[in-house]
Structure formats: C-alpha cells, structure tokens
Amino acid sequence: MVEVEIAEERGEVRAMLIEAASRLLREQGARAVTTRAVAQAAGVQPPMIYRHFHDKDGLLDALAEHAMVEYVHAKSGPEDADPLAELRTGWAKHVEFGLANSELYLLINTPGRRSAATDAGRDVLRHRVHRLAEAGLLRVDEARATEMIHAAGTGAVVALLSQPPDSRDPDLAAAMFDAVAAAILTDRPPTPAADVLPLTVTFATAVPGLPTLSSAERSLMSEWLARAISEMQSPSPAA
C-alpha cells in the first residue's frame, strides 16, 4: 500500500492503469478490460480508476489517446503543402493505426459510443477538409465531405479487420479513398467559367474573414451560401 501511495505522489498510477489496460486489451481482447481486471493488473484498488478517469469510458479514452499519440509520433512528418496529398497521407495513417490496434480501434468505434479520441480525430479531418475547400477542390460542402471520408475510412478498416490477416485485400483501402475522392473532389481548382458549386463552397470558407461586414451580415451571407450549396447538392427532381 505504501508503494502505491508513493507512486500516486509521483503521478505514476495513471500511467500504470493505462499500461495495464493496454496489456489486457492486447493479450485478452476487449471483454477482458473491466475496471476490476485493470485495477488488479496494475496492483491498485478499483477506486483508483474512478479517481483518475471518472469511469471505464474515461479510461478507454485515455488508452486510445495514449496509443494514438505514440503512433502519430512514430509516423509524423511535416505538413504537406498539397491538401490532397495531406488527406491521402492522413487516410493511410488512419488505416495503418486501425490494423495495428485492432481491438482498441473496434472498441472506440463501437456504434453509439462517443469517444474523445475519435472526436479529436474528426477535428483533424475537418481541418484537412477545410484546406481542400480553401483550395477550391470540393464539389460538396465541408460537412458532407467530412462525414463521407470518416464513414468510408472507418468502414474500410472494419472490413479489413473482419478478414483473416493473410486474406486481406492490400488495395482495398486505397481503392476506397479513390472512390470517395472522386465523389467529393473536383478535377482542378474552379475558374469563373467552371461549375458554380465548387466556387460557392470555396467562397463560403472566406466569409468569416471578410472585412467591413458586420457579424450579422456575415451570418446572413453564410446562411445564404449554405442554402445554395444544399440545393445544388440535392438531386434534381425527375422531369
């Protein structure tokens, strides 16, 4: 007990709990990650989990964040000036992480479960999609592009994880990226003579920074543009 108190003073108990949960998940699967089992593996009492993480979901989020930080640090590089190349690289890293951390990936992406780790990942994706919009490369609005990429990326990883490792299609994830890219991206930045939808999406990204306009005017212009984009994206009624 004295050793635990000393570790608590040094702030090591949190790290011990995350490591214990990671080991259980890796060796025994998601069902083994219970508060009692994690506490026992870490050599502490179960209330320690609630002191540091509030509940089991908080522990899982911390575990996911820890794994992602380690993975991203190992794979990190300078930001690509080309927003499309950056998106493709991010997609590849997402797939690699999911395949390398299968139990954790499936756990934090359980339908209906909110995860701080996945929310942070979506924020990164939104930033990358916004860069595409600023470059005039989107043919759909940013929200739809983000959701399509997220859904396709998650689906690709889950599909691959459902297959035996030696039977997985090595080109599936890249083919999925190309399919989504074709659906949401233009072939080139828009010009005044090009399709009006990419121009509208691009202009919408600039509205918050337009000078001389009041907050109310910016809000109204953003509303008009969002309505126009929505109508342009909607399928035309059959003649």
PDB file of C-alpha atoms in Angstrom:
ATOM      1  CA  MET A   1       0.000   0.000   0.000  1.00  0.00           C
ATOM      2  CA  VAL A   2       2.898   2.313   0.795  1.00  0.00           C
ATOM      3  CA  GLU A   3       4.356   1.679  -2.670  1.00  0.00           C
ATOM      4  CA  VAL A   4       1.046   2.660  -4.293  1.00  0.00           C
ATOM      5  CA  GLU A   5       0.901   5.872  -2.261  1.00  0.00           C
ATOM      6  CA  ILE A   6       4.453   6.749  -3.324  1.00  0.00           C
ATOM      7  CA  ALA A   7       3.574   6.055  -6.954  1.00  0.00           C
ATOM      8  CA  GLU A   8       0.452   8.196  -6.564  1.00  0.00           C
ATOM      9  CA  GLU A   9       2.561  11.079  -5.309  1.00  0.00           C
ATOM     10  CA  ARG A  10       4.801  10.787  -8.363  1.00  0.00           C
ATOM     11  CA  GLY A  11       1.800  10.691 -10.691  1.00  0.00           C
ATOM     12  CA  GLU A  12       2.615   7.172 -11.884  1.00  0.00           C
ATOM     13  CA  VAL A  13      -0.658   5.412 -11.074  1.00  0.00           C
ATOM     14  CA  ARG A  14      -2.416   6.844 -14.139  1.00  0.00           C
ATOM     15  CA  ALA A  15       0.340   5.515 -16.407  1.00  0.00           C
ATOM     16  CA  MET A  16       0.233   2.141 -14.613  1.00  0.00           C
ATOM     17  CA  LEU A  17      -3.517   1.864 -15.224  1.00  0.00           C
ATOM     18  CA  ILE A  18      -3.202   2.778 -18.920  1.00  0.00           C
ATOM     19  CA  GLU A  19      -0.409   0.247 -19.400  1.00  0.00           C
ATOM     20  CA  ALA A  20      -2.410  -2.462 -17.594  1.00  0.00           C
ATOM     21  CA  ALA A  21      -5.490  -1.772 -19.726  1.00  0.00           C
ATOM     22  CA  SER A  22      -3.381  -1.794 -22.886  1.00  0.00           C
ATOM     23  CA  ARG A  23      -1.822  -5.139 -21.968  1.00  0.00           C
ATOM     24  CA  LEU A  24      -5.202  -6.734 -21.177  1.00  0.00           C
ATOM     25  CA  LEU A  25      -6.685  -5.430 -24.417  1.00  0.00           C
ATOM     26  CA  ARG A  26      -3.762  -6.638 -26.496  1.00  0.00           C
ATOM     27  CA  GLU A  27      -3.488 -10.077 -24.881  1.00  0.00           C
ATOM     28  CA  GLN A  28      -7.093 -10.954 -23.986  1.00  0.00           C
ATOM     29  CA  GLY A  29      -9.364  -8.686 -26.006  1.00  0.00           C
ATOM     30  CA  ALA A  30     -11.962  -6.033 -25.208  1.00  0.00           C
ATOM     31  CA  ARG A  31     -14.039  -8.200 -22.851  1.00  0.00           C
ATOM     32  CA  ALA A  32     -11.092  -8.509 -20.502  1.00  0.00           C
ATOM     33  CA  VAL A  33     -10.869  -4.750 -19.957  1.00  0.00           C
ATOM     34  CA  THR A  34     -13.021  -4.353 -16.842  1.00  0.00           C
ATOM     35  CA  THR A  35     -12.361  -1.911 -14.026  1.00  0.00           C
ATOM     36  CA  ARG A  36     -11.670  -4.763 -11.608  1.00  0.00           C
ATOM     37  CA  ALA A  37      -9.297  -6.558 -14.009  1.00  0.00           C
ATOM     38  CA  VAL A  38      -7.403  -3.385 -14.892  1.00  0.00           C
ATOM     39  CA  ALA A  39      -7.015  -2.414 -11.247  1.00  0.00           C
ATOM     40  CA  GLN A  40      -5.814  -5.908 -10.364  1.00  0.00           C
ATOM     41  CA  ALA A  41      -3.315  -5.939 -13.247  1.00  0.00           C
ATOM     42  CA  ALA A  42      -1.988  -2.544 -12.153  1.00  0.00           C
ATOM     43  CA  GLY A  43      -1.769  -3.597  -8.494  1.00  0.00           C
ATOM     44  CA  VAL A  44      -4.180  -0.936  -7.203  1.00  0.00           C
ATOM     45  CA  GLN A  45      -7.723  -0.799  -5.860  1.00  0.00           C
ATOM     46  CA  PRO A  46     -10.631  -0.206  -8.342  1.00  0.00           C
ATOM     47  CA  PRO A  47     -11.462   3.252  -6.875  1.00  0.00           C
ATOM     48  CA  MET A  48      -8.157   4.451  -8.312  1.00  0.00           C
ATOM     49  CA  ILE A  49      -9.673   4.161 -11.803  1.00  0.00           C
ATOM     50  CA  TYR A  50     -12.526   6.465 -10.874  1.00  0.00           C
ATOM     51  CA  ARG A  51     -10.123   8.911  -9.215  1.00  0.00           C
ATOM     52  CA  HIS A  52      -8.060   9.248 -12.386  1.00  0.00           C
ATOM     53  CA  PHE A  53     -10.578   8.623 -15.185  1.00  0.00           C
ATOM     54  CA  HIS A  54     -14.059   9.018 -13.631  1.00  0.00           C
ATOM     55  CA  ASP A  55     -15.298   5.795 -15.258  1.00  0.00           C
ATOM     56  CA  LYS A  56     -14.341   2.984 -17.621  1.00  0.00           C
ATOM     57  CA  ASP A  57     -15.094   5.095 -20.706  1.00  0.00           C
ATOM     58  CA  GLY A  58     -12.665   7.718 -19.433  1.00  0.00           C
ATOM     59  CA  LEU A  59     -10.007   5.033 -19.066  1.00  0.00           C
ATOM     60  CA  LEU A  60     -10.649   3.777 -22.602  1.00  0.00           C
ATOM     61  CA  ASP A  61     -10.407   7.311 -23.992  1.00  0.00           C
ATOM     62  CA  ALA A  62      -7.103   7.809 -22.197  1.00  0.00           C
ATOM     63  CA  LEU A  63      -5.892   4.478 -23.546  1.00  0.00           C
ATOM     64  CA  ALA A  64      -6.900   5.437 -27.088  1.00  0.00           C
ATOM     65  CA  GLU A  65      -5.257   8.855 -26.805  1.00  0.00           C
ATOM     66  CA  HIS A  66      -2.061   7.267 -25.476  1.00  0.00           C
ATOM     67  CA  ALA A  67      -1.937   4.752 -28.334  1.00  0.00           C
ATOM     68  CA  MET A  68      -2.686   7.390 -30.979  1.00  0.00           C
ATOM     69  CA  VAL A  69      -0.083   9.824 -29.662  1.00  0.00           C
ATOM     70  CA  GLU A  70       2.571   7.101 -29.732  1.00  0.00           C
ATOM     71  CA  TYR A  71       1.551   6.002 -33.219  1.00  0.00           C
ATOM     72  CA  VAL A  72       1.355   9.504 -34.672  1.00  0.00           C
ATOM     73  CA  HIS A  73       4.688  10.435 -33.119  1.00  0.00           C
ATOM     74  CA  ALA A  74       6.315   7.423 -34.758  1.00  0.00           C
ATOM     75  CA  LYS A  75       4.752   8.248 -38.142  1.00  0.00           C
ATOM     76  CA  SER A  76       4.750  12.050 -38.002  1.00  0.00           C
ATOM     77  CA  GLY A  77       6.256  14.284 -40.638  1.00  0.00           C
ATOM     78  CA  PRO A  78       5.995  17.884 -41.856  1.00  0.00           C
ATOM     79  CA  GLU A  79       2.600  19.141 -43.049  1.00  0.00           C
ATOM     80  CA  ASP A  80       2.209  18.719 -46.783  1.00  0.00           C
ATOM     81  CA  ALA A  81       1.616  21.918 -48.742  1.00  0.00           C
ATOM     82  CA  ASP A  82      -0.726  19.962 -51.023  1.00  0.00           C
ATOM     83  CA  PRO A  83      -4.033  19.490 -49.141  1.00  0.00           C
ATOM     84  CA  LEU A  84      -4.977  16.446 -51.216  1.00  0.00           C
ATOM     85  CA  ALA A  85      -1.637  14.752 -50.535  1.00  0.00           C
ATOM     86  CA  GLU A  86      -2.085  15.563 -46.842  1.00  0.00           C
ATOM     87  CA  LEU A  87      -5.542  13.978 -46.856  1.00  0.00           C
ATOM     88  CA  ARG A  88      -4.236  10.851 -48.584  1.00  0.00           C
ATOM     89  CA  THR A  89      -1.399  10.547 -46.052  1.00  0.00           C
ATOM     90  CA  GLY A  90      -3.826  11.002 -43.174  1.00  0.00           C
ATOM     91  CA  TRP A  91      -6.092   8.313 -44.621  1.00  0.00           C
ATOM     92  CA  ALA A  92      -3.171   5.873 -44.879  1.00  0.00           C
ATOM     93  CA  LYS A  93      -2.140   6.567 -41.278  1.00  0.00           C
ATOM     94  CA  HIS A  94      -5.719   6.026 -40.094  1.00  0.00           C
ATOM     95  CA  VAL A  95      -5.891   2.636 -41.804  1.00  0.00           C
ATOM     96  CA  GLU A  96      -2.452   1.631 -40.524  1.00  0.00           C
ATOM     97  CA  PHE A  97      -3.396   2.562 -36.960  1.00  0.00           C
ATOM     98  CA  GLY A  98      -6.651   0.609 -37.126  1.00  0.00           C
ATOM     99  CA  LEU A  99      -4.933  -2.530 -38.417  1.00  0.00           C
ATOM    100  CA  ALA A 100      -2.108  -2.242 -35.879  1.00  0.00           C
ATOM    101  CA  ASN A 101      -4.506  -1.677 -32.944  1.00  0.00           C
ATOM    102  CA  SER A 102      -7.479  -3.798 -33.942  1.00  0.00           C
ATOM    103  CA  GLU A 103      -9.084  -4.395 -30.523  1.00  0.00           C
ATOM    104  CA  LEU A 104      -8.709  -0.760 -29.485  1.00  0.00           C
ATOM    105  CA  TYR A 105      -9.971   0.526 -32.831  1.00  0.00           C
ATOM    106  CA  LEU A 106     -13.129  -1.595 -32.715  1.00  0.00           C
ATOM    107  CA  LEU A 107     -13.696  -0.643 -29.082  1.00  0.00           C
ATOM    108  CA  ILE A 108     -13.550   3.121 -29.544  1.00  0.00           C
ATOM    109  CA  ASN A 109     -15.589   2.924 -32.754  1.00  0.00           C
ATOM    110  CA  THR A 110     -18.443   0.908 -31.250  1.00  0.00           C
ATOM    111  CA  PRO A 111     -21.707   2.296 -32.719  1.00  0.00           C
ATOM    112  CA  GLY A 112     -23.388   4.700 -30.319  1.00  0.00           C
ATOM    113  CA  ARG A 113     -20.272   5.274 -28.208  1.00  0.00           C
ATOM    114  CA  ARG A 114     -18.834   8.775 -28.036  1.00  0.00           C
ATOM    115  CA  SER A 115     -15.081   8.900 -27.659  1.00  0.00           C
ATOM    116  CA  ALA A 116     -12.887  11.912 -27.013  1.00  0.00           C
ATOM    117  CA  ALA A 117     -10.209  10.215 -29.097  1.00  0.00           C
ATOM    118  CA  THR A 118     -12.443   9.801 -32.150  1.00  0.00           C
ATOM    119  CA  ASP A 119     -13.789  13.352 -31.690  1.00  0.00           C
ATOM    120  CA  ALA A 120     -10.211  14.642 -31.794  1.00  0.00           C
ATOM    121  CA  GLY A 121      -9.617  12.626 -34.938  1.00  0.00           C
ATOM    122  CA  ARG A 122     -12.663  14.203 -36.560  1.00  0.00           C
ATOM    123  CA  ASP A 123     -11.340  17.665 -35.695  1.00  0.00           C
ATOM    124  CA  VAL A 124      -8.126  16.851 -37.567  1.00  0.00           C
ATOM    125  CA  LEU A 125     -10.165  15.579 -40.506  1.00  0.00           C
ATOM    126  CA  ARG A 126     -12.311  18.741 -40.544  1.00  0.00           C
ATOM    127  CA  HIS A 127      -9.136  20.831 -40.743  1.00  0.00           C
ATOM    128  CA  ARG A 128      -7.885  18.812 -43.704  1.00  0.00           C
ATOM    129  CA  VAL A 129     -11.229  19.083 -45.469  1.00  0.00           C
ATOM    130  CA  HIS A 130     -11.279  22.834 -44.834  1.00  0.00           C
ATOM    131  CA  ARG A 131      -7.898  23.134 -46.564  1.00  0.00           C
ATOM    132  CA  LEU A 132      -9.389  21.342 -49.572  1.00  0.00           C
ATOM    133  CA  ALA A 133     -12.314  23.777 -49.590  1.00  0.00           C
ATOM    134  CA  GLU A 134      -9.982  26.777 -49.394  1.00  0.00           C
ATOM    135  CA  ALA A 135      -8.080  25.415 -52.381  1.00  0.00           C
ATOM    136  CA  GLY A 136     -11.318  25.165 -54.356  1.00  0.00           C
ATOM    137  CA  LEU A 137     -11.181  21.383 -54.640  1.00  0.00           C
ATOM    138  CA  LEU A 138     -14.514  20.381 -53.061  1.00  0.00           C
ATOM    139  CA  ARG A 139     -17.647  19.650 -55.086  1.00  0.00           C
ATOM    140  CA  VAL A 140     -19.725  19.131 -51.889  1.00  0.00           C
ATOM    141  CA  ASP A 141     -19.901  21.130 -48.665  1.00  0.00           C
ATOM    142  CA  GLU A 142     -17.323  20.595 -45.922  1.00  0.00           C
ATOM    143  CA  ALA A 143     -19.691  18.788 -43.536  1.00  0.00           C
ATOM    144  CA  ARG A 144     -20.734  16.231 -46.133  1.00  0.00           C
ATOM    145  CA  ALA A 145     -17.155  15.696 -47.293  1.00  0.00           C
ATOM    146  CA  THR A 146     -16.019  15.126 -43.702  1.00  0.00           C
ATOM    147  CA  GLU A 147     -18.756  12.593 -42.989  1.00  0.00           C
ATOM    148  CA  MET A 148     -18.172  10.727 -46.259  1.00  0.00           C
ATOM    149  CA  ILE A 149     -14.431  10.427 -45.610  1.00  0.00           C
ATOM    150  CA  HIS A 150     -14.982   9.380 -41.997  1.00  0.00           C
ATOM    151  CA  ALA A 151     -17.589   6.773 -42.903  1.00  0.00           C
ATOM    152  CA  ALA A 152     -15.504   5.335 -45.728  1.00  0.00           C
ATOM    153  CA  GLY A 153     -12.313   5.256 -43.679  1.00  0.00           C
ATOM    154  CA  THR A 154     -13.932   3.573 -40.694  1.00  0.00           C
ATOM    155  CA  GLY A 155     -15.768   1.142 -42.953  1.00  0.00           C
ATOM    156  CA  ALA A 156     -12.585   0.206 -44.794  1.00  0.00           C
ATOM    157  CA  VAL A 157     -10.739  -0.564 -41.556  1.00  0.00           C
ATOM    158  CA  VAL A 158     -13.626  -2.576 -40.092  1.00  0.00           C
ATOM    159  CA  ALA A 159     -13.983  -4.525 -43.346  1.00  0.00           C
ATOM    160  CA  LEU A 160     -10.278  -5.369 -43.354  1.00  0.00           C
ATOM    161  CA  LEU A 161     -10.330  -6.354 -39.682  1.00  0.00           C
ATOM    162  CA  SER A 162     -13.211  -8.746 -40.376  1.00  0.00           C
ATOM    163  CA  GLN A 163     -10.960 -10.718 -42.713  1.00  0.00           C
ATOM    164  CA  PRO A 164      -8.094 -13.042 -41.728  1.00  0.00           C
ATOM    165  CA  PRO A 165      -4.813 -11.090 -41.985  1.00  0.00           C
ATOM    166  CA  ASP A 166      -3.449 -13.334 -44.723  1.00  0.00           C
ATOM    167  CA  SER A 167      -6.626 -12.932 -46.809  1.00  0.00           C
ATOM    168  CA  ARG A 168      -6.953  -9.144 -46.737  1.00  0.00           C
ATOM    169  CA  ASP A 169      -7.050  -7.203 -49.976  1.00  0.00           C
ATOM    170  CA  PRO A 170      -4.000  -4.911 -49.765  1.00  0.00           C
ATOM    171  CA  ASP A 171      -5.531  -2.478 -52.269  1.00  0.00           C
ATOM    172  CA  LEU A 172      -8.978  -2.142 -50.650  1.00  0.00           C
ATOM    173  CA  ALA A 173      -8.242   0.945 -48.536  1.00  0.00           C
ATOM    174  CA  ALA A 174      -6.581   2.800 -51.434  1.00  0.00           C
ATOM    175  CA  ALA A 175      -9.483   1.933 -53.746  1.00  0.00           C
ATOM    176  CA  MET A 176     -11.955   3.246 -51.159  1.00  0.00           C
ATOM    177  CA  PHE A 177     -10.003   6.503 -50.906  1.00  0.00           C
ATOM    178  CA  ASP A 178     -10.039   6.939 -54.677  1.00  0.00           C
ATOM    179  CA  ALA A 179     -13.801   6.295 -54.784  1.00  0.00           C
ATOM    180  CA  VAL A 180     -14.539   8.878 -52.081  1.00  0.00           C
ATOM    181  CA  ALA A 181     -12.125  11.388 -53.609  1.00  0.00           C
ATOM    182  CA  ALA A 182     -13.880  11.069 -56.965  1.00  0.00           C
ATOM    183  CA  ALA A 183     -17.227  11.750 -55.274  1.00  0.00           C
ATOM    184  CA  ILE A 184     -16.215  14.829 -53.281  1.00  0.00           C
ATOM    185  CA  LEU A 185     -13.377  16.461 -55.235  1.00  0.00           C
ATOM    186  CA  THR A 186     -13.169  18.439 -58.442  1.00  0.00           C
ATOM    187  CA  ASP A 187     -10.502  17.659 -61.015  1.00  0.00           C
ATOM    188  CA  ARG A 188      -8.938  21.101 -60.611  1.00  0.00           C
ATOM    189  CA  PRO A 189      -9.492  24.399 -58.759  1.00  0.00           C
ATOM    190  CA  PRO A 190     -12.558  26.248 -60.064  1.00  0.00           C
ATOM    191  CA  THR A 191     -12.429  29.148 -62.504  1.00  0.00           C
ATOM    192  CA  PRO A 192     -15.197  31.664 -63.214  1.00  0.00           C
ATOM    193  CA  ALA A 193     -16.302  29.518 -66.152  1.00  0.00           C
ATOM    194  CA  ALA A 194     -16.349  26.290 -64.115  1.00  0.00           C
ATOM    195  CA  ASP A 195     -19.121  24.656 -62.132  1.00  0.00           C
ATOM    196  CA  VAL A 196     -20.604  27.160 -59.674  1.00  0.00           C
ATOM    197  CA  LEU A 197     -20.808  24.678 -56.780  1.00  0.00           C
ATOM    198  CA  PRO A 198     -17.046  24.434 -56.087  1.00  0.00           C
ATOM    199  CA  LEU A 199     -16.824  28.229 -56.313  1.00  0.00           C
ATOM    200  CA  THR A 200     -19.640  28.588 -53.791  1.00  0.00           C
ATOM    201  CA  VAL A 201     -18.066  26.097 -51.384  1.00  0.00           C
ATOM    202  CA  THR A 202     -14.734  27.911 -51.647  1.00  0.00           C
ATOM    203  CA  PHE A 203     -16.312  31.336 -51.123  1.00  0.00           C
ATOM    204  CA  ALA A 204     -18.140  30.042 -48.034  1.00  0.00           C
ATOM    205  CA  THR A 205     -14.791  29.355 -46.360  1.00  0.00           C
ATOM    206  CA  ALA A 206     -13.789  33.017 -46.803  1.00  0.00           C
ATOM    207  CA  VAL A 207     -16.950  34.601 -45.384  1.00  0.00           C
ATOM    208  CA  PRO A 208     -15.848  34.596 -41.693  1.00  0.00           C
ATOM    209  CA  GLY A 209     -12.805  36.691 -42.606  1.00  0.00           C
ATOM    210  CA  LEU A 210     -14.442  39.192 -44.960  1.00  0.00           C
ATOM    211  CA  PRO A 211     -13.670  42.781 -43.918  1.00  0.00           C
ATOM    212  CA  THR A 212     -16.186  45.643 -43.451  1.00  0.00           C
ATOM    213  CA  LEU A 213     -19.119  43.256 -42.872  1.00  0.00           C
ATOM    214  CA  SER A 214     -20.852  43.097 -39.511  1.00  0.00           C
ATOM    215  CA  SER A 215     -21.305  39.824 -37.617  1.00  0.00           C
ATOM    216  CA  ALA A 216     -24.967  39.801 -38.612  1.00  0.00           C
ATOM    217  CA  GLU A 217     -24.088  40.312 -42.293  1.00  0.00           C
ATOM    218  CA  ARG A 218     -21.509  37.521 -42.205  1.00  0.00           C
ATOM    219  CA  SER A 219     -24.024  35.236 -40.525  1.00  0.00           C
ATOM    220  CA  LEU A 220     -26.677  36.035 -43.123  1.00  0.00           C
ATOM    221  CA  MET A 221     -24.267  35.514 -46.023  1.00  0.00           C
ATOM    222  CA  SER A 222     -23.138  32.191 -44.559  1.00  0.00           C
ATOM    223  CA  GLU A 223     -26.786  31.145 -44.277  1.00  0.00           C
ATOM    224  CA  TRP A 224     -27.468  32.068 -47.927  1.00  0.00           C
ATOM    225  CA  LEU A 225     -24.417  30.192 -49.141  1.00  0.00           C
ATOM    226  CA  ALA A 226     -25.228  27.110 -47.048  1.00  0.00           C
ATOM    227  CA  ARG A 227     -28.748  27.091 -48.507  1.00  0.00           C
ATOM    228  CA  ALA A 228     -27.413  27.466 -52.048  1.00  0.00           C
ATOM    229  CA  ILE A 229     -24.876  24.672 -51.547  1.00  0.00           C
ATOM    230  CA  SER A 230     -27.546  22.395 -50.101  1.00  0.00           C
ATOM    231  CA  GLU A 231     -29.873  22.992 -53.045  1.00  0.00           C
ATOM    232  CA  MET A 232     -27.091  22.447 -55.586  1.00  0.00           C
ATOM    233  CA  GLN A 233     -26.110  19.191 -53.904  1.00  0.00           C
ATOM    234  CA  SER A 234     -29.681  17.850 -53.884  1.00  0.00           C
ATOM    235  CA  PRO A 235     -30.596  15.554 -56.766  1.00  0.00           C
ATOM    236  CA  SER A 236     -32.681  17.288 -59.427  1.00  0.00           C
ATOM    237  CA  PRO A 237     -36.339  16.138 -59.479  1.00  0.00           C
ATOM    238  CA  ALA A 238     -37.222  13.805 -62.295  1.00  0.00           C
ATOM    239  CA  ALA A 239     -38.696  15.536 -65.275  1.00  0.00           C
TER     240      ALA A 239
END
